Short mmCIF file of C-alpha atoms in Angstrom, two decimals:
data_model
loop_
_atom_site.label_atom_id
_atom_site.label_comp_id
_atom_site.label_asym_id
_atom_site.label_seq_id
_atom_site.Cartn_x
_atom_site.Cartn_y
_atom_site.Cartn_z
CA MET E 104 92.58 -39.74 -13.83
CA VAL E 105 92.68 -38.41 -10.41
CA LEU E 106 95.06 -38.42 -7.11
CA LYS E 107 97.55 -39.89 -6.02
CA TYR E 108 99.05 -39.39 -2.36
CA LEU E 109 102.50 -39.63 -1.94
CA GLY E 110 105.53 -38.45 2.34
CA GLU E 111 103.60 -39.36 5.03
CA GLY E 112 101.30 -41.96 3.64
CA SER E 113 98.14 -41.95 0.74
CA SER E 114 94.91 -42.15 3.34
CA GLY E 115 97.67 -39.52 5.79
CA SER E 116 98.40 -37.07 3.58
CA LEU E 117 94.11 -36.99 2.01
CA ASN E 118 93.56 -36.34 5.46
CA SER E 119 95.91 -33.36 5.03
CA LEU E 120 94.35 -31.54 2.00
CA ILE E 121 90.95 -32.11 3.25
CA LYS E 122 92.27 -29.06 6.60
CA GLU E 123 93.47 -27.74 3.27
CA ALA E 124 89.97 -27.47 1.65
CA PHE E 125 88.77 -26.32 4.72
CA LEU E 126 91.28 -23.26 4.98
CA GLN E 127 90.07 -22.93 1.59
CA GLY E 128 86.96 -22.10 2.89
CA HIS E 129 85.61 -25.50 0.68
CA VAL E 130 82.69 -27.40 2.71
CA VAL E 131 80.09 -28.67 0.42
CA ASP E 132 82.22 -28.19 -2.78
CA GLN E 133 85.21 -30.74 -1.50
CA GLU E 134 84.84 -33.03 -3.35
CA GLN E 135 85.22 -31.51 -6.93
CA TYR E 136 87.78 -29.72 -4.83
CA LEU E 137 89.64 -33.31 -3.57
CA LYS E 138 89.43 -34.58 -7.26
CA GLY E 139 91.15 -31.44 -8.35
CA ALA E 140 93.57 -30.56 -6.41
CA TYR E 141 96.78 -32.06 -8.75
CA HIS E 142 96.31 -29.83 -10.80
CA HIS E 143 98.11 -27.09 -9.03
CA ASN E 144 100.27 -29.34 -6.98
CA LEU E 145 99.21 -28.19 -3.62
CA LYS E 146 101.30 -27.99 -0.02
CA PRO E 147 102.13 -29.38 2.17
CA VAL E 148 100.51 -32.85 0.06
CA THR E 149 102.87 -34.16 -3.32
CA ILE E 150 100.32 -35.36 -5.22
CA GLU E 151 100.29 -36.68 -8.88
CA ARG E 152 97.40 -38.72 -10.89
CA CYS E 153 96.20 -42.06 -10.30
CA SER E 154 92.92 -43.65 -11.36
CA ARG E 155 89.93 -42.81 -10.42
CA ALA E 156 89.20 -46.62 -8.75
CA THR E 157 92.54 -45.95 -6.55
CA TYR E 158 91.36 -42.29 -5.02
CA PHE E 159 88.20 -43.64 -4.01
CA ARG E 160 90.56 -46.52 -2.52
CA ARG E 161 92.43 -44.04 -0.80
CA LYS E 162 89.56 -42.52 1.10
CA LYS E 163 88.37 -45.69 2.41
CA GLN E 164 91.66 -46.48 3.41
CA SER E 165 91.66 -43.06 5.29
CA PHE E 166 88.43 -43.76 6.51
CA GLN E 167 89.61 -47.63 7.75
CA LYS E 168 92.35 -46.13 9.86
CA GLY E 169 90.09 -43.24 11.65
CA GLU E 170 91.74 -40.49 9.97
CA THR E 171 88.63 -39.46 8.33
CA ALA E 172 84.41 -39.78 8.94
CA LYS E 173 82.40 -38.56 7.29
CA ILE E 174 79.18 -36.11 8.02
CA VAL E 175 75.89 -34.95 6.30
CA ILE E 176 76.08 -31.21 6.72
CA GLU E 177 72.59 -29.12 5.66
CA VAL E 178 72.92 -25.31 3.80
CA VAL E 179 71.59 -22.85 6.28
CA SER E 180 72.91 -20.11 3.72
CA ASP E 181 75.90 -20.62 0.93
CA ASP E 182 76.42 -18.49 -2.28
CA VAL E 183 75.46 -21.47 -4.33
CA TYR E 184 73.79 -23.97 -2.88
CA PRO E 185 70.27 -23.78 -1.83
CA PRO E 186 68.69 -23.99 1.42
CA GLY E 187 68.31 -27.61 2.94
CA TYR E 188 70.68 -28.79 0.50
CA LEU E 189 72.38 -31.94 1.62
CA LYS E 190 75.59 -33.66 1.05
CA THR E 191 78.39 -35.69 2.74
CA ILE E 192 82.06 -34.84 3.35
CA TYR E 193 84.53 -36.24 4.99
CA ILE E 194 86.09 -34.25 8.50
CA PRO E 195 88.86 -35.34 10.53
CA CYS E 196 88.12 -37.74 13.53
CA ASN E 197 88.59 -36.48 16.70
CA SER E 198 88.08 -38.46 19.57
CA LYS E 199 87.01 -35.10 21.66
CA PHE E 200 84.27 -34.36 19.49
CA GLU E 201 83.24 -37.66 19.12
CA LYS E 202 82.75 -37.32 23.59
CA ILE E 203 80.34 -34.73 22.77
CA LEU E 204 78.14 -36.73 20.29
CA ASN E 205 77.82 -39.46 23.54
CA SER E 206 75.34 -36.59 24.99
CA LYS E 207 71.29 -38.02 24.61
CA PRO E 208 68.75 -35.76 26.37
CA ARG E 209 67.24 -33.41 24.03
CA VAL E 210 65.03 -30.93 26.19
CA PHE E 211 66.00 -27.42 23.78
CA ASP E 212 65.13 -26.86 20.07
CA ILE E 213 68.26 -25.63 19.15
CA GLU E 214 67.84 -22.96 16.08
CA HIS E 215 70.69 -21.85 13.81
CA PRO E 216 72.97 -18.83 14.19
CA TYR E 217 72.52 -15.59 12.94
CA LEU E 218 74.33 -12.16 13.50
CA GLU E 219 72.83 -10.04 15.54
CA TYR E 220 73.53 -6.31 15.00
CA ASN E 221 72.01 -2.55 15.04
CA SER E 222 74.66 -0.60 11.55
CA GLN E 223 77.41 -1.48 9.76
CA GLU E 224 78.92 0.67 12.01
CA GLU E 225 79.55 -1.82 15.76
CA ASP E 226 80.98 -5.53 15.94
CA LYS E 227 78.13 -8.16 15.00
CA ILE E 228 77.81 -11.36 17.33
CA LEU E 229 76.87 -14.84 16.05
CA VAL E 230 73.79 -15.86 18.13
CA VAL E 231 71.83 -19.04 18.67
CA LYS E 232 67.91 -19.32 19.87
CA ALA E 233 67.02 -22.53 22.40
CA GLN E 234 63.62 -23.28 23.60
CA ALA E 235 62.86 -25.21 26.58
CA LEU E 236 60.58 -28.00 25.72
CA LYS E 237 60.32 -28.67 29.48
CA ASN E 238 61.11 -26.89 32.63
CA ILE E 239 64.90 -26.98 32.47
CA LEU E 240 66.49 -25.91 36.62
CA GLY E 241 69.40 -22.97 35.79
CA PRO E 242 71.27 -23.83 32.74
CA VAL E 243 74.50 -23.30 31.70
CA CYS E 244 75.99 -22.43 28.37
CA LYS E 245 79.14 -22.70 26.66
CA LEU E 246 80.48 -23.44 23.26
CA THR E 247 83.07 -25.60 21.73
CA LEU E 248 85.19 -24.25 18.41
CA PHE E 249 86.33 -27.25 16.00
CA ASP E 250 88.56 -25.83 14.07
CA LEU E 251 88.89 -28.61 11.06
CA SER E 252 92.03 -26.78 9.38
CA PHE E 253 93.76 -28.07 12.59
CA ASP E 254 92.21 -30.05 14.05
CA VAL E 255 91.74 -28.60 17.29
CA LEU E 256 89.28 -28.12 19.73
CA PHE E 257 88.23 -25.08 22.11
CA ASN E 258 85.88 -24.56 25.04
CA PHE E 259 84.33 -21.08 26.64
CA SER E 260 82.42 -20.17 28.34
CA ILE E 261 79.91 -18.00 26.61
CA LYS E 262 77.12 -15.12 27.80
CA TYR E 263 73.60 -15.80 27.54
CA SER E 264 70.24 -14.54 28.86
CA PRO E 265 68.11 -15.02 31.33
CA ARG E 266 71.46 -15.96 33.09
CA LEU E 267 70.05 -17.80 35.70
CA ASN E 268 71.34 -19.07 38.85
CA ARG E 269 71.10 -23.07 40.07
CA ASN E 270 67.80 -22.93 41.63
CA SER E 271 65.74 -20.79 38.86
CA ILE E 272 63.18 -22.29 36.92
CA LEU E 273 63.47 -21.65 32.63
CA TYR E 274 59.99 -22.78 32.04
CA ALA E 275 59.26 -24.63 28.50
CA GLY E 276 58.19 -22.45 25.57
CA GLU E 277 60.98 -20.21 27.10
CA GLU E 278 64.15 -18.60 25.15
CA LEU E 279 67.96 -18.80 25.91
CA VAL E 280 69.64 -16.54 24.07
CA LEU E 281 73.43 -17.54 23.10
CA ASP E 282 76.85 -15.69 22.22
CA LEU E 283 78.78 -17.30 20.25
CA LEU E 284 81.13 -14.75 18.90
CA ARG E 285 82.03 -11.38 17.84
CA ILE E 286 82.84 -10.10 14.63
CA LYS E 287 84.70 -6.85 14.89
CA TYR E 288 83.98 -3.82 13.27
CA PRO E 289 87.14 -3.70 10.60
CA GLU E 290 87.29 0.11 12.12
CA GLU E 291 90.61 1.19 10.28
CA LYS E 292 88.94 -0.14 6.46
CA ALA E 293 85.55 1.67 7.65
CA LYS E 294 87.92 4.54 8.13
CA LYS E 295 89.82 4.84 4.57
CA VAL E 296 86.35 4.17 2.91
CA LYS E 297 84.70 7.38 5.06
CA GLU E 298 87.56 9.29 3.91
CA LEU E 299 88.04 9.14 0.11
CA LYS E 300 84.35 9.21 0.16
CA TYR E 301 84.08 12.40 1.78
CA LEU E 302 87.32 13.28 -1.22
CA CYS E 303 85.29 12.08 -3.96
CA SER E 304 82.17 14.23 -3.32
CA GLU E 305 84.41 17.64 -2.82
CA ALA E 306 86.04 16.26 -5.88
CA ASN E 307 83.06 16.47 -7.76
CA GLU E 308 82.75 19.61 -6.70
CA GLN E 309 85.14 20.50 -8.60
CA LEU E 310 84.46 19.73 -11.61
CA LYS E 311 84.06 22.77 -13.60
CA SER E 312 83.85 22.76 -17.64
CA ARG E 313 80.74 20.48 -19.32
CA LYS E 314 83.62 18.36 -21.01
CA ALA E 315 84.64 16.92 -17.96
CA ILE E 316 81.43 16.30 -16.58
CA GLU E 317 79.59 14.79 -19.53
CA LEU E 318 83.44 12.55 -20.33
CA TYR E 319 82.90 11.77 -16.73
CA TYR E 320 79.90 10.20 -16.83
CA GLU E 321 80.49 8.33 -20.71
CA LEU E 322 83.64 7.42 -18.14
CA LYS E 323 81.29 6.00 -15.55
CA GLU E 324 78.76 4.37 -18.16
CA HIS E 325 81.89 3.00 -20.06
CA TRP E 326 83.46 1.34 -16.82
CA ARG E 327 80.24 0.01 -15.98
CA GLU E 328 78.88 -1.85 -19.18
CA SER E 329 82.87 -3.40 -19.62
CA LYS E 330 83.61 -4.05 -16.06
CA ARG E 331 87.16 -3.24 -16.59
CA GLU E 332 88.64 -0.66 -14.62
CA LEU E 333 90.21 2.68 -15.85
CA SER E 334 93.88 2.32 -15.06
CA HIS E 335 95.87 4.54 -12.99
CA ASP E 336 97.95 5.07 -16.56
CA LEU E 337 94.84 6.16 -18.50
CA ILE E 338 93.33 8.25 -15.80
CA ASP E 339 97.52 10.45 -15.79
CA TRP E 340 96.88 10.59 -19.21
CA ILE E 341 93.01 12.40 -18.47
CA GLY E 342 94.11 14.24 -16.12
CA THR E 343 97.11 15.95 -18.70
CA VAL E 344 95.05 16.10 -21.56
CA ILE E 345 92.00 16.87 -20.30
CA SER E 346 91.19 18.42 -17.08
CA PRO E 347 93.27 18.01 -14.08
CA GLU E 348 90.26 17.77 -11.55
CA LEU E 349 88.48 15.08 -13.48
CA GLY E 350 91.88 12.88 -13.49
CA ALA E 351 92.08 13.77 -10.25
CA LEU E 352 88.65 12.58 -8.87
CA LEU E 353 88.96 9.60 -10.87
CA HIS E 354 92.21 8.30 -9.11
CA LEU E 355 90.01 8.77 -5.68
CA GLU E 356 87.34 7.07 -7.13
CA LEU E 357 89.74 4.02 -8.31
CA ARG E 358 90.93 4.33 -4.40
CA LEU E 359 87.82 4.18 -3.03
CA LYS E 360 86.68 1.32 -5.07
CA GLN E 361 90.09 -0.84 -3.76
CA ALA E 362 89.34 0.45 -0.48
CA GLU E 363 85.65 -0.67 -0.21
CA LYS E 364 86.85 -3.87 -1.97
CA GLU E 365 89.65 -4.63 0.70
CA LEU E 366 86.66 -3.84 3.80
CA GLU E 367 84.24 -6.25 2.23
CA GLU E 368 86.91 -9.19 1.10
CA GLY E 369 89.64 -8.78 4.21
CA GLU E 370 90.59 -9.75 6.92
CA VAL E 371 88.14 -9.03 10.46
CA GLU E 372 88.90 -10.59 13.95
CA PHE E 373 86.59 -13.31 15.41
CA VAL E 374 86.31 -12.87 18.84
CA PHE E 375 85.76 -15.13 21.22
CA ASP E 376 84.97 -14.26 24.94
CA ASP E 377 85.40 -16.65 27.77
CA LEU E 378 83.27 -15.70 31.05
CA ARG E 379 85.30 -17.68 33.72
CA VAL E 380 85.08 -16.51 37.75
CA MET E 381 85.17 -13.27 37.85
CA ARG E 382 87.23 -12.83 34.70
CA ARG E 383 87.09 -12.29 31.11
CA TYR E 384 89.25 -14.01 28.88
CA ARG E 385 89.61 -13.39 25.19
CA TYR E 386 91.04 -15.49 22.11
CA ARG E 387 90.77 -13.63 18.79
CA LYS E 388 91.43 -15.11 15.37
CA GLU E 389 91.23 -13.25 11.94
CA PHE E 390 89.33 -14.90 9.04
CA SER E 391 89.62 -13.31 5.25
CA LYS E 392 86.10 -13.80 3.09
CA GLY E 393 85.73 -17.06 2.22
CA ARG E 394 88.66 -18.94 3.64
CA HIS E 395 88.87 -21.33 6.95
CA ALA E 396 86.07 -22.89 8.21
CA ILE E 397 85.77 -23.61 10.96
CA MET E 398 82.49 -26.29 13.35
CA LEU E 399 80.60 -24.34 16.12
CA ILE E 400 79.16 -26.54 18.85
CA PRO E 401 76.92 -24.71 21.13
CA GLN E 402 76.45 -26.53 24.34
CA ILE E 403 73.78 -26.11 26.53
CA LEU E 404 74.37 -28.12 30.40
CA TYR E 405 71.96 -28.58 32.83
CA ASN E 406 70.53 -31.36 35.68
CA GLY E 407 70.14 -34.74 33.79
CA GLY E 408 72.34 -34.31 30.73
CA THR E 409 73.46 -31.43 27.55
CA ASP E 410 71.74 -30.27 24.46
CA TYR E 411 73.68 -29.25 21.54
CA GLY E 412 73.61 -27.89 18.33
CA ILE E 413 76.71 -28.36 15.36
CA PHE E 414 77.08 -25.63 12.66
CA ILE E 415 79.43 -25.37 10.12
CA MET E 416 80.68 -21.16 9.65
CA VAL E 417 82.25 -19.53 6.83
CA TYR E 418 82.81 -15.75 6.76
CA ASN E 419 81.53 -14.38 3.55
CA GLY E 420 82.55 -10.77 3.53
CA TRP E 421 81.67 -7.64 6.11
CA TYR E 422 78.31 -7.27 4.58
CA GLU E 423 76.83 -10.53 3.80
CA PRO E 424 75.77 -12.85 6.07
CA PRO E 425 78.06 -15.78 6.91
CA LYS E 426 77.89 -19.19 5.01
CA THR E 427 76.22 -21.48 7.37
CA TYR E 428 75.43 -25.60 7.71
CA ILE E 429 74.11 -27.66 10.29
CA VAL E 430 75.52 -30.73 10.28
CA ARG E 431 73.16 -34.11 10.37
CA GLY E 432 74.61 -36.69 10.81
CA TYR E 433 78.80 -38.03 11.64
CA ARG E 434 80.01 -41.96 10.69
CA SER E 435 83.33 -42.75 11.86
CA ILE E 436 85.15 -46.22 12.28
CA ASN E 437 84.16 -46.32 16.25
CA LYS E 438 80.89 -44.23 15.87
CA THR E 439 77.66 -43.72 14.14
CA TRP E 440 75.15 -40.90 14.91
CA VAL E 441 72.18 -38.92 13.63
CA ASP E 442 70.52 -35.36 14.53
CA PRO E 443 68.19 -36.34 16.98
CA SER E 444 66.25 -32.86 16.43
CA LEU E 445 65.26 -34.92 13.18
CA PRO E 446 61.72 -36.51 12.87
CA THR E 447 62.15 -40.73 12.02
CA VAL E 448 60.34 -40.24 8.74
CA GLY E 449 57.94 -37.89 6.71
CA ALA E 450 59.94 -34.19 6.03
CA LYS E 451 62.09 -33.74 3.70
CA VAL E 452 65.35 -34.19 5.97
CA ASN E 453 64.71 -37.21 7.82
CA ARG E 454 67.00 -39.30 10.38
CA ILE E 455 66.16 -41.92 7.79
CA LYS E 456 67.39 -39.94 4.70
CA ILE E 457 70.76 -39.17 6.68
CA ALA E 458 71.63 -42.47 7.80
CA LYS E 459 71.59 -43.81 4.48
CA MET E 460 73.59 -40.78 3.21
CA LEU E 461 76.11 -42.12 5.84
CA ASP E 462 76.09 -45.68 5.03
CA ARG E 463 77.12 -44.81 1.23
#
């Protein structure tokens, strides 16, 4: 038994559930999420059990109505799936996105995005490099953000280097570096972690009795091996019966662990800097670890056409690189596209293989 969608219509509700999957951060495992959704009665979709055949018929209906489209993604960075892993998933159909795919020229080799920063205590910039394959006159760069959870697109005029005027030439072999977005340093959360680390250090120095010191290390070892947290009630008992100093230290360390978890998994701001006509606009959006997949489409415009890359990204915590996927193919009722940068045959990921995956 799998799924049956009620309310706004079976295929339309499937489309809503696909958006919900992206909002929850499910990309490669989208299919497992959809099949398992009926166990949790997810909102805003009301669902009940149905046969496996009915479930796949609903997916086909949604595709044929032009509500959803297939894409093939290649894993760049993921906690579970290895780099190079290919998967077919569904996204909401969007005519504006399909217009971007109409551009045919390819005079840039666009790499996958990566984070650029000097330390963990400053903003991080998501950048992408693009190498010119031939001489280009005065290219201009922009970014399209496709929010897959809400089926909306935003366009930004972004910073890139070197910044060239219309009559300047970017020669073959030279690179453009595009700044896609900034992840704001969570200053308040980091400040709290620093303060608690300092207080823990001070409290550690206050341990005077040998018994308290030995018990402290025994508890730390037990804490590490059992992977269970000490409760505040137990720490209160330790502070009352054994050592007030030890109780104070353990309370601080428990608070520190919670603060470090909030720094790693809590919300951060993504800032999209829009550089236009002597003014600077900023679009801000908050993201949490492992949630809210977005599609980033950097575009390079030049005399003769537009080159672009298509990537899906999920924020993966302050200390970890984001989950990143390259879109290699797209198919809707109106449009079929395969990444023109791929070789036709020969390589592990090639155009024929992607086309076959889209046809299934």
